[in-house]
Amino acid sequence: MTTKEPTHDAPPETGSTDEPGRARILGLPWPWYAALAVIGLAAVYTGTLPDNIFGGLAISMIIGCGLFAIGDRTPALSAIGGGPLLCVFGPALAVYFGLVPDSFSTIIKDWFSGYGFVEILVASIIAGSILGMDRRFLIKAGGRFCAVIVIAFAVVVAIIGGIAAATGFGFRTAILEVTTPIMAGGISGGAIPLSQMYADAMGGSAEHYMSTIVPPIICANLLCICLASMYAALTRRRTQLFVGFNGHGQMLRIRATKEEVAAVTRKRPMTVSTLGTGLLFTGAIYLTGAMLEAAVPSIHLYAWVIVLTAALKLSSIVPAEVEESTTQWYEFVVKLWVPAALVGIGVSLIDIDKIAELASRPSFLAFTVATVLVTAVVAGTVGWLLKLYFVESSITAGLCMTDLGGSGDIATLGTTRRMHLLPFAQITSRLGGGMVLLAASGFLAFFYG
C-alpha cells in the first residue's frame, strides 16, 4: 500500500458527536443548528434570500450540512452513499416538484456557477492535493494514469460500437449520439463544441444536435453519482474483492519507502496564517492559469492549473511551508464547503426533465447505461493492470470520464469520499475530453468526409 498522496478525505464534520446524546452539525449542538436552519428557510420562503455569493453560500451550507448529517446518520441512506447522495438529490427533487420558490434555484445557480464559486473549490483542491503529494508518486502515477485514459477510451469505443452493430442500433448512432458526447467532458467542454462540429459536418443547426446529445450526458452524470455511492458503500466496509481492488483513497499499488512516508507527514499545525498563505498561493496559481488560458484558449483553465502545480511540485522550488499551507487550505475547503457544493450541483446540474426525456427512448437509455458501466469497468481493469488500484482507477478514469466534467467530478468524488483525487479526475475531463473531441473529428471525417 502506498502513502505517497494525502490520505483519503475524512467526511466533513457535519454529524460529529462530542459527548453522548449531544449530536453536533459542523461543530454546533443540533438545537442551535435547527435554529439556523429555520432562519435560512425563512429567508428562502419569504423571498428575502440575498442574490449574492454570501446569500447563496450561507443557505447552501445550512442545507448541505444538515442533509449530510441526516444521510450519514440514517442507516438505509448511509448504506447507499449517505450524506453526499442526499445533498445532491434532495435539493434536485425539491426543485423538480416545486417545493421551493424559483428564486431559490436562481440564487443557488448564480452562486455556484455564475459567481464562480466552483472555480474556487476546484482550484483549491487541485493545487492543495498535488502539492501534498510526494513528487516521486507524481512521477510514478502520472504516466500510468494517462495511459489508462487512452487505452480505456479505445476499448470502450470498440465494445460499445461492437454491441451497437450486433444489435442493429448502429455503430455510428451509438458512437456519435451517445458514447462520444458522454465521454467528451460535460456540457461546456464537450456538448457545445461537439454540436458545432456535428452541424458543420452533417448540416443543420448546432441547437438541434444539442437537444439530441444533452439528455444522455445528463443521465450519464446521474448514473455516475449513483455508481459512486455504490463504491462508497462497498469500500467503507473495507471490502477487498481481489488483490489491488480497493486502495481506500490511494491510487498507486507500490509500497512507499520510509522517506516517502515522511515526505507527506504534516509538520505544522493549521492556523489562520497558514490558511491565508494557502489561499494566496492557490490564487496566484489560478491567476497565472487564467493568463495562460487567455494566451492559449484551446487549453482549459483547470488544465493549466494542473500543469502549473505539477511543474512547481516536480521542480521542488516551492518552500515546504508554502506547500503545507496550500494543502491545509485545500483540506479546510473540502471539510467546510463540499456539502454546500453538492447542494449547488443538485440544483444546477441534475435536470430531472432531461432524464425523463431519455427514459422515453429505451434504446438510447440502454446504451447510455452501457457506456458508463463499460467505461468504469474497463478503466478499473486497465488501471489495475498498470499497478493502480481498481476502485480508484475506475472512479477517476472511468466515472469522471462520463460525468459532467468539473462539477460532475466534484459530485462523483465527494460521494466516494475521495476528493483529493480531483487532479486525476480533471486530467480525465480535460485531457480525456480533448482526446474525445479529436476522435470525434476523425469519426465525422470517416462517416461524412
mmCIF file of C-alpha atoms in Angstrom, residues 252-412:
data_model
loop_
_atom_site.group_PDB
_atom_site.id
_atom_site.type_symbol
_atom_site.label_atom_id
_atom_site.label_comp_id
_atom_site.label_asym_id
_atom_site.label_seq_id
_atom_site.Cartn_x
_atom_site.Cartn_y
_atom_site.Cartn_z
ATOM 1 C CA LEU A 252 -0.775 3.561 -6.761
ATOM 2 C CA ARG A 253 -0.162 -0.079 -5.764
ATOM 3 C CA ILE A 254 3.535 0.378 -4.987
ATOM 4 C CA ARG A 255 4.806 0.221 -1.427
ATOM 5 C CA ALA A 256 6.116 3.517 -0.039
ATOM 6 C CA THR A 257 9.596 3.974 1.329
ATOM 7 C CA LYS A 258 10.230 5.485 4.762
ATOM 8 C CA GLU A 259 11.377 8.694 3.076
ATOM 9 C CA GLU A 260 8.148 8.951 1.102
ATOM 10 C CA VAL A 261 6.077 8.385 4.218
ATOM 11 C CA ALA A 262 7.981 11.167 5.968
ATOM 12 C CA ALA A 263 7.506 13.468 2.961
ATOM 13 C CA VAL A 264 3.738 13.668 3.470
ATOM 14 C CA THR A 265 3.752 13.914 7.258
ATOM 15 C CA ARG A 266 2.407 17.267 8.379
ATOM 16 C CA LYS A 267 4.968 19.304 10.261
ATOM 17 C CA ARG A 268 2.946 22.410 11.204
ATOM 18 C CA PRO A 269 -0.470 22.913 12.821
ATOM 19 C CA MET A 270 -3.261 24.537 10.827
ATOM 20 C CA THR A 271 -3.577 28.229 11.738
ATOM 21 C CA VAL A 272 -5.233 31.319 10.278
ATOM 22 C CA SER A 273 -1.826 32.338 8.943
ATOM 23 C CA THR A 274 -1.220 29.020 7.151
ATOM 24 C CA LEU A 275 -4.728 29.104 5.666
ATOM 25 C CA GLY A 276 -4.098 32.632 4.416
ATOM 26 C CA THR A 277 -0.827 31.576 2.816
ATOM 27 C CA GLY A 278 -2.538 28.635 1.155
ATOM 28 C CA LEU A 279 -5.329 30.814 -0.194
ATOM 29 C CA LEU A 280 -2.881 33.379 -1.582
ATOM 30 C CA PHE A 281 -0.696 30.765 -3.257
ATOM 31 C CA THR A 282 -3.720 28.991 -4.745
ATOM 32 C CA GLY A 283 -4.972 32.337 -6.025
ATOM 33 C CA ALA A 284 -1.622 33.084 -7.665
ATOM 34 C CA ILE A 285 -1.639 29.713 -9.449
ATOM 35 C CA TYR A 286 -5.217 30.317 -10.597
ATOM 36 C CA LEU A 287 -4.439 33.796 -11.947
ATOM 37 C CA THR A 288 -1.379 32.513 -13.805
ATOM 38 C CA GLY A 289 -3.534 29.763 -15.310
ATOM 39 C CA ALA A 290 -6.110 32.347 -16.392
ATOM 40 C CA MET A 291 -3.439 34.375 -18.189
ATOM 41 C CA LEU A 292 -2.131 31.268 -19.928
ATOM 42 C CA GLU A 293 -5.668 30.300 -20.965
ATOM 43 C CA ALA A 294 -6.110 33.752 -22.479
ATOM 44 C CA ALA A 295 -2.916 33.220 -24.472
ATOM 45 C CA VAL A 296 -3.777 29.603 -25.445
ATOM 46 C CA PRO A 297 -7.605 29.307 -25.326
ATOM 47 C CA SER A 298 -7.590 25.727 -26.610
ATOM 48 C CA ILE A 299 -6.254 24.550 -23.227
ATOM 49 C CA HIS A 300 -8.757 24.798 -20.372
ATOM 50 C CA LEU A 301 -8.019 26.874 -17.278
ATOM 51 C CA TYR A 302 -8.118 23.819 -14.978
ATOM 52 C CA ALA A 303 -5.651 22.021 -17.231
ATOM 53 C CA TRP A 304 -3.263 24.950 -16.853
ATOM 54 C CA VAL A 305 -3.720 24.849 -13.064
ATOM 55 C CA ILE A 306 -2.816 21.140 -13.068
ATOM 56 C CA VAL A 307 0.239 21.681 -15.290
ATOM 57 C CA LEU A 308 1.479 24.672 -13.272
ATOM 58 C CA THR A 309 1.046 22.980 -9.901
ATOM 59 C CA ALA A 310 2.648 19.740 -11.089
ATOM 60 C CA ALA A 311 5.582 21.698 -12.549
ATOM 61 C CA LEU A 312 6.053 23.529 -9.244
ATOM 62 C CA LYS A 313 5.938 20.260 -7.322
ATOM 63 C CA LEU A 314 8.350 18.447 -9.631
ATOM 64 C CA SER A 315 10.804 21.347 -9.630
ATOM 65 C CA SER A 316 10.933 21.459 -5.790
ATOM 66 C CA ILE A 317 11.237 25.261 -5.876
ATOM 67 C CA VAL A 318 8.255 25.930 -3.593
ATOM 68 C CA PRO A 319 9.213 26.144 0.110
ATOM 69 C CA ALA A 320 7.910 23.240 2.166
ATOM 70 C CA GLU A 321 5.903 25.523 4.450
ATOM 71 C CA VAL A 322 4.082 27.023 1.447
ATOM 72 C CA GLU A 323 3.277 23.550 0.118
ATOM 73 C CA GLU A 324 1.924 22.567 3.533
ATOM 74 C CA SER A 325 -0.134 25.743 3.795
ATOM 75 C CA THR A 326 -1.675 25.184 0.355
ATOM 76 C CA THR A 327 -2.531 21.600 1.295
ATOM 77 C CA GLN A 328 -4.069 22.775 4.571
ATOM 78 C CA TRP A 329 -6.187 25.336 2.687
ATOM 79 C CA TYR A 330 -7.453 22.540 0.430
ATOM 80 C CA GLU A 331 -8.326 20.378 3.447
ATOM 81 C CA PHE A 332 -10.180 23.317 5.002
ATOM 82 C CA VAL A 333 -12.160 23.857 1.796
ATOM 83 C CA VAL A 334 -13.099 20.177 1.496
ATOM 84 C CA LYS A 335 -14.288 19.863 5.100
ATOM 85 C CA LEU A 336 -16.228 23.142 5.118
ATOM 86 C CA TRP A 337 -17.641 23.611 1.619
ATOM 87 C CA VAL A 338 -18.174 20.238 -0.053
ATOM 88 C CA PRO A 339 -21.732 19.730 1.337
ATOM 89 C CA ALA A 340 -22.648 23.219 0.088
ATOM 90 C CA ALA A 341 -21.130 22.478 -3.320
ATOM 91 C CA LEU A 342 -23.133 19.255 -3.600
ATOM 92 C CA VAL A 343 -26.322 21.247 -2.998
ATOM 93 C CA GLY A 344 -25.269 23.596 -5.815
ATOM 94 C CA ILE A 345 -24.690 20.635 -8.112
ATOM 95 C CA GLY A 346 -28.083 19.137 -7.296
ATOM 96 C CA VAL A 347 -29.908 22.370 -8.081
ATOM 97 C CA SER A 348 -27.789 23.444 -11.068
ATOM 98 C CA LEU A 349 -26.959 20.214 -12.888
ATOM 99 C CA ILE A 350 -29.468 17.460 -12.066
ATOM 100 C CA ASP A 351 -32.189 18.056 -14.661
ATOM 101 C CA ILE A 352 -34.985 15.578 -13.962
ATOM 102 C CA ASP A 353 -36.814 16.593 -17.164
ATOM 103 C CA LYS A 354 -33.830 15.607 -19.333
ATOM 104 C CA ILE A 355 -33.589 12.277 -17.562
ATOM 105 C CA ALA A 356 -37.307 11.638 -18.105
ATOM 106 C CA GLU A 357 -36.895 12.548 -21.785
ATOM 107 C CA LEU A 358 -34.126 9.977 -22.247
ATOM 108 C CA ALA A 359 -36.158 7.353 -20.375
ATOM 109 C CA SER A 360 -38.783 7.645 -23.109
ATOM 110 C CA ARG A 361 -36.179 6.323 -25.598
ATOM 111 C CA PRO A 362 -35.256 2.891 -24.165
ATOM 112 C CA SER A 363 -32.552 2.027 -26.703
ATOM 113 C CA PHE A 364 -30.692 5.301 -26.124
ATOM 114 C CA LEU A 365 -31.092 4.863 -22.367
ATOM 115 C CA ALA A 366 -29.685 1.334 -22.592
ATOM 116 C CA PHE A 367 -26.584 2.487 -24.473
ATOM 117 C CA THR A 368 -26.152 5.401 -22.062
ATOM 118 C CA VAL A 369 -26.102 2.985 -19.130
ATOM 119 C CA ALA A 370 -23.822 0.612 -21.041
ATOM 120 C CA THR A 371 -21.339 3.395 -21.833
ATOM 121 C CA VAL A 372 -20.990 4.377 -18.180
ATOM 122 C CA LEU A 373 -20.756 0.812 -16.890
ATOM 123 C CA VAL A 374 -18.308 -0.369 -19.541
ATOM 124 C CA THR A 375 -16.112 2.701 -19.077
ATOM 125 C CA ALA A 376 -15.981 2.203 -15.303
ATOM 126 C CA VAL A 377 -15.084 -1.485 -15.595
ATOM 127 C CA VAL A 378 -12.546 -1.017 -18.396
ATOM 128 C CA ALA A 379 -10.822 1.918 -16.655
ATOM 129 C CA GLY A 380 -10.597 -0.044 -13.421
ATOM 130 C CA THR A 381 -9.221 -3.117 -15.183
ATOM 131 C CA VAL A 382 -6.640 -1.227 -17.251
ATOM 132 C CA GLY A 383 -5.566 0.725 -14.176
ATOM 133 C CA TRP A 384 -5.219 -2.485 -12.173
ATOM 134 C CA LEU A 385 -3.019 -3.979 -14.893
ATOM 135 C CA LEU A 386 -0.828 -0.835 -14.676
ATOM 136 C CA LYS A 387 -0.412 -1.154 -10.884
ATOM 137 C CA LEU A 388 -3.196 1.238 -9.869
ATOM 138 C CA TYR A 389 -5.986 0.259 -7.507
ATOM 139 C CA PHE A 390 -9.103 -0.924 -9.352
ATOM 140 C CA VAL A 391 -11.639 1.240 -7.488
ATOM 141 C CA GLU A 392 -9.606 4.448 -7.636
ATOM 142 C CA SER A 393 -8.812 3.955 -11.325
ATOM 143 C CA SER A 394 -12.434 3.101 -12.103
ATOM 144 C CA ILE A 395 -13.632 6.256 -10.358
ATOM 145 C CA THR A 396 -11.105 8.761 -11.710
ATOM 146 C CA ALA A 397 -10.524 7.412 -15.236
ATOM 147 C CA GLY A 398 -13.962 5.825 -15.626
ATOM 148 C CA LEU A 399 -16.763 7.641 -13.823
ATOM 149 C CA CYS A 400 -15.020 11.003 -14.153
ATOM 150 C CA MET A 401 -14.728 10.356 -17.903
ATOM 151 C CA THR A 402 -18.506 10.013 -18.187
ATOM 152 C CA ASP A 403 -19.774 12.651 -15.756
ATOM 153 C CA LEU A 404 -20.247 16.385 -16.372
ATOM 154 C CA GLY A 405 -16.632 17.485 -16.104
ATOM 155 C CA GLY A 406 -15.580 19.844 -13.291
ATOM 156 C CA SER A 407 -18.833 19.942 -11.322
ATOM 157 C CA GLY A 408 -19.567 16.314 -12.081
ATOM 158 C CA ASP A 409 -16.123 15.360 -10.791
ATOM 159 C CA ILE A 410 -16.847 17.118 -7.509
ATOM 160 C CA ALA A 411 -20.150 15.249 -7.134
ATOM 161 C CA THR A 412 -18.587 11.889 -8.014
#
